[in-house]
Amino acid sequence: MSKRTDMDILRRDNYLNQLSGFIDKPLIKILTGIRRSDKSSVLMLLKQELLSKGINQENIIHINLESMQYADLDEARKLYAFVNQQIERPQKYYILLDEIQEVRNWEKAINSFLVDFDVDIYLTGSNSHLLSSELATYLAGRYIEIPIYTLSFSEYLQFRKYYFQEDSKTYKTAFLSYLRLGGFPVIHTADYTEDTAYKVVYDIYSSVILRDTVQRFKIRDVELLERVVKYVFDNIGNSFSGKNVADYFKSQQRKIDLNTVYNYLYALEGAFIIYRIPRYDVKGKELLKTQEKFFVSDTSLIYSVMGYRDRIIAGILENMVMLELKRKGFTVYIGKLADKEIDFIAEKSGNKIYVQVTYKLESESTITREFDPLIAIRDQYPKYVVSMDEQWKESVEGVRHIHISDFLLMETYT
């Protein structure tokens, strides 16, 4: 394997194309996602794009706020003063700030940049709650969020071809490796064994837990937090509520306040460890407030913490489908139709798709359970049953069955 350099980063075109469309637009561009999802590389790719457009290096202010080089820039006034020193009016500058949450009151500095200078601003952050009250106050209507996820299956194949010259024609075999290793980019730039890969991911997990949950949300009982994490990980694909978690701990002779459960789940969401997917009543056309599902930002997090578990394969496959729908820009819900459940209802730009996910269609009862809820929906939007069955290509009353690896590689579903 040849050595790669910073100027030879594998392009993640989906994100770069999104960013390129916003260059010089009067919006702050904010890349968000779990640590090590490659936000920094996407920002570096953007810098290369700006240079290729003829923008001078001196007009690009690129700061990685996790670097010791910039450790002193820990609050808004210091960041403002540093950037102010780099700017020579009246030229236009491009400000690229990596891990902006490391700066206290950062939004005040960003707002001042917009007021005082001719700038185009790009930020990355590892906490979703950056985009809550602070930005609503200072930057309302002036920013666009671009979520950065770990590698899709398509990107995984590109990485394997780029770094190891693997042939993507064997993609169904490659899917089994992707299923077990997950999508953190660092795992696929070197030839890690499965055990070593999980150790790397566990280090990522530990860093996120410490820096983006425990420290940021001032959580005192770390052991209890990790128990909540393990409960969520062990129930991937199952609907539950904060009360379910509290009741479980009570059954284990461990009391936990319901508000504490919700605070912990909120913190884990903020750090992009988990995603909360709400439930939607298809018939009543309304969001329901109970029995949502939680999924993880990368399935390798589960394996690194809990070990590989075949028994949760159905939930893992659901997780992979949910992430792919999000990568493609869909808003995702869990569906309820009378007493039936639809794994995912996904909406984007006025279009909609319905998806059922299962491991194998091994019995008549499984086939009925997966197909019947979709057949009962009387609209013309696409409907899919996704599984790991290799042979069955049949559609049933307009509901299409597809292997999960093919589903993940589809460019469009609608």
XYZ file of C-alpha atoms in Angstrom:
414
model
C 0.000 0.000 0.000
C 1.428 3.373 -1.001
C 1.621 6.150 1.527
C -1.072 8.825 1.212
C -0.590 12.476 2.025
C -2.912 15.261 3.191
C -3.081 16.490 -0.387
C -4.137 13.028 -1.545
C -7.356 12.594 0.441
C -9.987 10.302 -0.999
C -12.823 12.502 -2.156
C -16.174 12.102 -0.456
C -18.000 13.669 -3.355
C -21.457 13.637 -1.793
C -20.362 16.100 0.892
C -17.944 18.084 -1.242
C -20.647 18.627 -3.856
C -23.030 19.884 -1.200
C -20.396 22.299 0.109
C -19.332 23.463 -3.343
C -22.870 24.587 -4.039
C -22.677 26.945 -1.082
C -19.283 28.549 -1.771
C -19.612 32.350 -1.527
C -23.272 32.070 -0.537
C -24.194 34.297 2.441
C -24.674 31.357 4.821
C -22.465 29.807 7.467
C -21.777 26.208 6.490
C -21.693 23.851 9.493
C -20.514 20.248 9.134
C -21.756 18.109 12.016
C -21.187 14.490 12.989
C -19.580 12.116 15.437
C -15.836 12.439 16.008
C -13.710 10.628 13.406
C -16.505 10.653 10.831
C -14.054 12.540 8.576
C -15.349 16.087 8.974
C -11.768 17.378 9.006
C -10.973 15.622 5.727
C -14.072 17.086 4.106
C -12.938 20.516 5.282
C -9.476 19.839 3.806
C -11.106 18.807 0.525
C -13.014 22.084 0.552
C -9.746 23.969 1.057
C -8.288 22.182 -1.985
C -11.420 23.121 -3.924
C -11.017 26.789 -2.985
C -7.358 26.740 -4.039
C -8.309 25.141 -7.362
C -10.696 28.048 -7.955
C -7.760 30.463 -7.773
C -8.244 31.682 -4.204
C -4.920 32.603 -2.593
C -3.633 30.485 0.284
C -3.253 33.691 2.317
C -6.990 34.311 2.046
C -7.897 30.965 3.611
C -7.804 30.914 7.405
C -7.882 27.250 8.413
C -7.767 26.470 12.140
C -8.072 23.063 13.812
C -9.190 23.987 17.291
C -8.208 20.580 18.686
C -4.578 21.204 17.786
C -2.221 22.328 20.564
C -1.095 25.020 18.146
C -4.400 26.798 18.784
C -5.023 25.696 22.395
C -5.101 29.322 23.566
C -8.073 30.123 21.338
C -10.510 28.733 23.879
C -13.045 31.555 24.018
C -14.725 33.921 21.582
C -12.651 37.066 22.188
C -9.343 35.247 21.671
C -10.586 33.596 18.482
C -11.832 36.926 17.171
C -8.510 38.643 17.954
C -6.508 35.898 16.221
C -8.620 35.973 13.057
C -8.600 39.767 13.051
C -4.781 39.666 12.886
C -4.922 37.486 9.765
C -7.319 39.709 7.833
C -6.184 42.583 5.640
C -9.194 44.564 4.527
C -10.863 44.879 2.053
C -10.092 41.433 0.635
C -12.435 38.460 0.938
C -11.397 35.682 3.312
C -12.500 32.105 3.769
C -12.623 30.982 7.406
C -12.468 27.231 8.071
C -12.769 26.319 11.753
C -12.515 22.679 12.810
C -14.294 21.522 16.037
C -15.765 24.909 16.877
C -17.331 23.617 20.118
C -13.860 23.852 21.710
C -14.345 27.652 21.846
C -16.576 29.047 24.599
C -19.280 31.372 23.267
C -18.022 30.696 19.744
C -21.244 31.947 18.173
C -20.442 35.501 19.297
C -17.129 35.417 17.408
C -18.802 34.016 14.283
C -21.463 36.701 14.411
C -18.766 39.383 14.700
C -16.887 37.976 11.700
C -20.041 38.383 9.632
C -20.547 41.942 10.839
C -16.947 43.173 10.566
C -15.390 41.362 7.596
C -16.033 40.122 4.077
C -15.891 36.404 4.850
C -17.231 33.011 3.841
C -17.387 30.762 6.921
C -17.205 26.964 7.286
C -17.336 25.201 10.654
C -17.257 21.632 11.915
C -18.681 20.460 15.210
C -19.069 17.202 17.124
C -22.177 18.123 19.065
C -25.629 18.423 17.543
C -26.805 20.806 20.248
C -24.514 23.455 18.772
C -27.439 24.145 16.489
C -29.974 24.764 19.219
C -30.458 27.877 21.323
C -27.111 29.578 20.650
C -27.465 29.717 16.901
C -31.161 30.491 17.120
C -30.188 33.652 18.983
C -27.151 34.834 17.051
C -27.315 33.313 13.597
C -30.977 32.650 12.902
C -31.606 32.024 9.223
C -27.951 32.473 8.293
C -26.556 28.939 8.462
C -26.912 25.601 6.716
C -26.143 22.294 8.421
C -24.507 19.485 6.433
C -24.439 16.219 8.427
C -21.323 14.086 7.912
C -21.854 10.376 8.479
C -19.426 7.490 8.641
C -18.801 5.683 5.360
C -21.739 4.443 3.334
C -21.381 1.023 1.745
C -20.618 2.723 -1.573
C -17.882 4.831 0.060
C -16.555 1.747 1.835
C -16.086 0.042 -1.551
C -14.304 3.165 -2.838
C -11.989 3.171 0.186
C -11.159 -0.519 -0.236
C -10.396 -0.005 -3.905
C -8.354 3.139 -3.257
C -6.241 1.792 -0.399
C -6.142 -1.936 -1.177
C -7.055 -2.229 -4.885
C -10.010 -4.477 -3.988
C -12.440 -5.201 -6.828
C -15.936 -3.854 -6.129
C -17.424 -6.608 -8.314
C -17.401 -8.807 -5.217
C -19.602 -6.336 -3.387
C -21.907 -8.890 -1.744
C -18.898 -10.539 -0.152
C -17.530 -7.103 0.738
C -20.854 -6.301 2.401
C -20.220 -8.989 5.015
C -16.977 -7.238 5.960
C -18.724 -3.846 6.037
C -21.437 -5.380 8.221
C -18.875 -6.456 10.808
C -16.408 -3.545 10.623
C -18.740 -0.575 10.242
C -17.939 2.681 8.503
C -15.455 4.759 10.509
C -13.055 5.901 7.763
C -9.887 5.286 9.808
C -10.689 1.558 9.923
C -10.557 1.324 6.136
C -7.301 3.142 5.486
C -5.163 0.338 6.971
C -5.379 -3.439 7.071
C -6.874 -3.951 10.532
C -7.978 -7.280 11.927
C -11.495 -7.357 13.315
C -10.278 -7.297 16.928
C -7.900 -4.412 16.253
C -10.604 -2.486 14.418
C -12.925 -2.797 17.406
C -10.169 -1.518 19.700
C -9.746 1.542 17.470
C -13.502 2.148 17.470
C -13.650 1.672 21.237
C -11.041 4.413 21.616
C -13.233 6.681 19.473
C -16.250 5.755 21.590
C -14.353 6.455 24.836
C -13.234 9.857 23.559
C -16.779 10.784 22.546
C -18.224 9.610 25.866
C -15.635 11.594 27.831
C -15.429 14.799 25.810
C -18.860 15.153 24.233
C -21.098 13.730 26.958
C -19.438 13.515 30.395
C -17.531 16.808 30.213
C -19.975 18.779 28.104
C -23.061 17.782 30.080
C -21.279 17.540 33.451
C -22.350 13.938 34.009
C -21.105 12.626 37.348
C -22.117 8.974 37.282
C -20.134 7.722 34.278
C -20.740 4.082 35.167
C -24.511 4.616 35.072
C -24.230 6.476 31.754
C -22.387 3.538 30.237
C -25.058 1.168 31.515
C -27.654 3.258 29.685
C -25.503 3.109 26.547
C -25.345 -0.679 26.768
C -29.113 -0.883 27.223
C -29.641 1.194 24.069
C -27.067 -0.832 22.133
C -28.690 -4.095 23.249
C -32.099 -2.870 22.052
C -31.211 -1.616 18.581
C -34.266 -2.002 16.380
C -36.644 -2.257 19.355
C -39.002 0.528 20.317
C -38.731 1.758 23.887
C -39.085 4.816 26.072
C -37.170 6.370 28.919
C -39.599 4.615 31.263
C -38.578 1.249 29.790
C -34.973 2.045 30.676
C -35.857 3.137 34.212
C -38.007 0.036 34.737
C -35.186 -2.206 33.505
C -32.731 -0.712 35.982
C -35.300 -1.048 38.740
C -35.591 -4.771 37.928
C -31.793 -4.956 38.310
C -32.019 -3.352 41.775
C -30.501 -0.155 40.419
C -32.609 2.976 40.741
C -32.407 5.698 38.134
C -34.571 8.782 37.926
C -36.628 9.106 34.737
C -35.322 12.630 34.118
C -31.773 11.302 34.405
C -32.530 8.722 31.714
C -33.836 11.407 29.383
C -30.860 13.664 30.153
C -28.451 10.835 29.324
C -30.258 10.024 26.073
C -30.198 13.735 25.206
C -26.442 13.858 25.834
C -25.826 10.737 23.732
C -27.865 12.225 20.902
C -25.904 15.442 21.177
C -22.634 13.549 20.752
C -24.031 11.704 17.702
C -23.623 8.342 19.421
C -27.327 7.664 18.909
C -30.163 8.943 16.738
C -33.744 9.136 17.942
C -36.274 8.127 15.263
C -39.859 9.200 16.081
C -42.988 7.156 15.393
C -45.520 8.266 12.767
C -49.159 7.179 12.508
C -49.775 6.504 8.814
C -53.566 6.597 9.085
C -53.808 9.584 11.429
C -50.897 11.356 9.688
C -49.382 12.569 12.944
C -46.230 12.091 14.980
C -46.633 9.983 18.109
C -44.891 10.849 21.353
C -44.193 7.336 22.602
C -42.230 4.228 21.686
C -39.645 5.786 19.398
C -36.554 3.850 18.368
C -32.902 4.644 18.920
C -30.160 3.717 16.493
C -26.395 4.248 16.537
C -24.278 6.469 14.298
C -22.178 3.468 13.323
C -22.843 -0.209 14.027
C -19.192 -0.826 14.928
C -19.830 1.139 18.133
C -22.062 -1.703 19.306
C -19.473 -4.362 18.502
C -16.655 -2.414 20.154
C -18.613 -2.074 23.405
C -20.684 -5.283 23.469
C -18.771 -7.661 21.215
C -20.114 -9.032 17.947
C -23.626 -10.454 18.434
C -25.388 -12.442 15.749
C -28.652 -12.358 17.663
C -29.154 -8.635 17.009
C -28.514 -8.929 13.260
C -32.042 -7.756 12.358
C -31.568 -4.565 14.375
C -28.110 -4.031 12.862
C -29.557 -4.261 9.347
C -32.291 -1.801 10.295
C -29.603 0.531 11.611
C -27.677 0.353 8.324
C -30.798 1.132 6.291
C -31.737 4.043 8.567
C -28.273 5.589 8.178
C -28.378 5.218 4.395
C -31.748 6.950 4.234
C -30.323 9.804 6.306
C -27.218 9.997 4.086
C -29.497 10.427 1.103
C -31.227 13.355 2.787
C -34.465 11.711 3.892
C -36.334 12.571 7.064
C -36.910 9.186 8.695
C -39.779 7.907 10.856
C -40.961 4.623 12.332
C -44.388 3.826 10.879
C -47.544 2.676 12.657
C -50.546 1.392 10.714
C -53.270 0.152 13.073
C -51.616 -2.755 14.916
C -48.851 -3.164 12.314
C -45.390 -1.608 12.283
C -43.493 -0.274 9.293
C -39.779 -0.120 9.945
C -39.197 3.139 8.084
C -41.162 5.868 6.379
C -38.736 8.238 4.681
C -39.660 11.610 3.164
C -37.731 14.049 0.991
C -38.826 16.880 -1.295
C -42.448 15.780 -1.343
C -41.574 12.165 -2.096
C -41.901 9.208 0.223
C -40.760 5.589 0.486
C -41.668 2.748 2.832
C -39.111 0.146 3.927
C -39.326 -3.106 5.865
C -36.053 -4.690 6.990
C -35.561 -8.295 8.068
C -32.671 -10.745 8.225
C -34.175 -13.592 6.207
C -37.599 -14.395 4.744
C -37.397 -17.902 6.096
C -41.049 -18.716 6.742
C -44.527 -17.893 5.505
C -45.242 -16.023 8.726
C -42.146 -13.821 8.230
C -43.150 -13.094 4.631
C -46.644 -12.133 5.783
C -45.303 -9.962 8.604
C -42.965 -8.017 6.324
C -45.080 -7.629 3.182
C -48.623 -7.208 4.551
C -48.129 -3.795 6.224
C -46.761 -2.351 2.965
C -49.475 -3.967 0.828
C -52.059 -2.370 3.145
C -50.803 1.137 2.316
C -52.871 2.321 -0.626
C -50.670 4.965 -2.197
C -48.277 4.919 -5.136
C -45.019 5.593 -3.322
C -42.232 2.962 -3.611
C -42.282 0.138 -1.076
C -39.365 -2.166 -0.288
C -38.707 -5.268 1.763
C -34.957 -5.446 2.409
C -33.213 -8.614 3.600
C -30.078 -10.723 3.184
C -31.789 -13.346 1.021
C -29.640 -14.019 -2.039
C -32.067 -15.862 -4.296
C -35.494 -14.327 -3.936
C -36.033 -11.514 -6.463
C -39.836 -11.556 -6.404
C -42.090 -8.569 -5.850
C -45.438 -9.025 -4.103
C -48.360 -6.821 -5.159
C -46.009 -3.996 -6.077
C -43.813 -4.337 -2.993
C -40.259 -4.915 -4.155
C -37.898 -7.314 -2.404
C -34.193 -6.440 -2.582
C -30.921 -7.619 -1.034
C -29.610 -5.087 1.473
C -26.297 -4.616 -0.346
C -28.203 -3.674 -3.523
C -30.486 -1.358 -1.559
C -27.513 0.455 -0.011
C -25.958 0.962 -3.458
C -29.078 2.376 -5.131
C -28.658 5.998 -6.180
C -32.349 6.787 -5.784
C -35.378 5.079 -4.250
C -38.218 7.225 -5.572
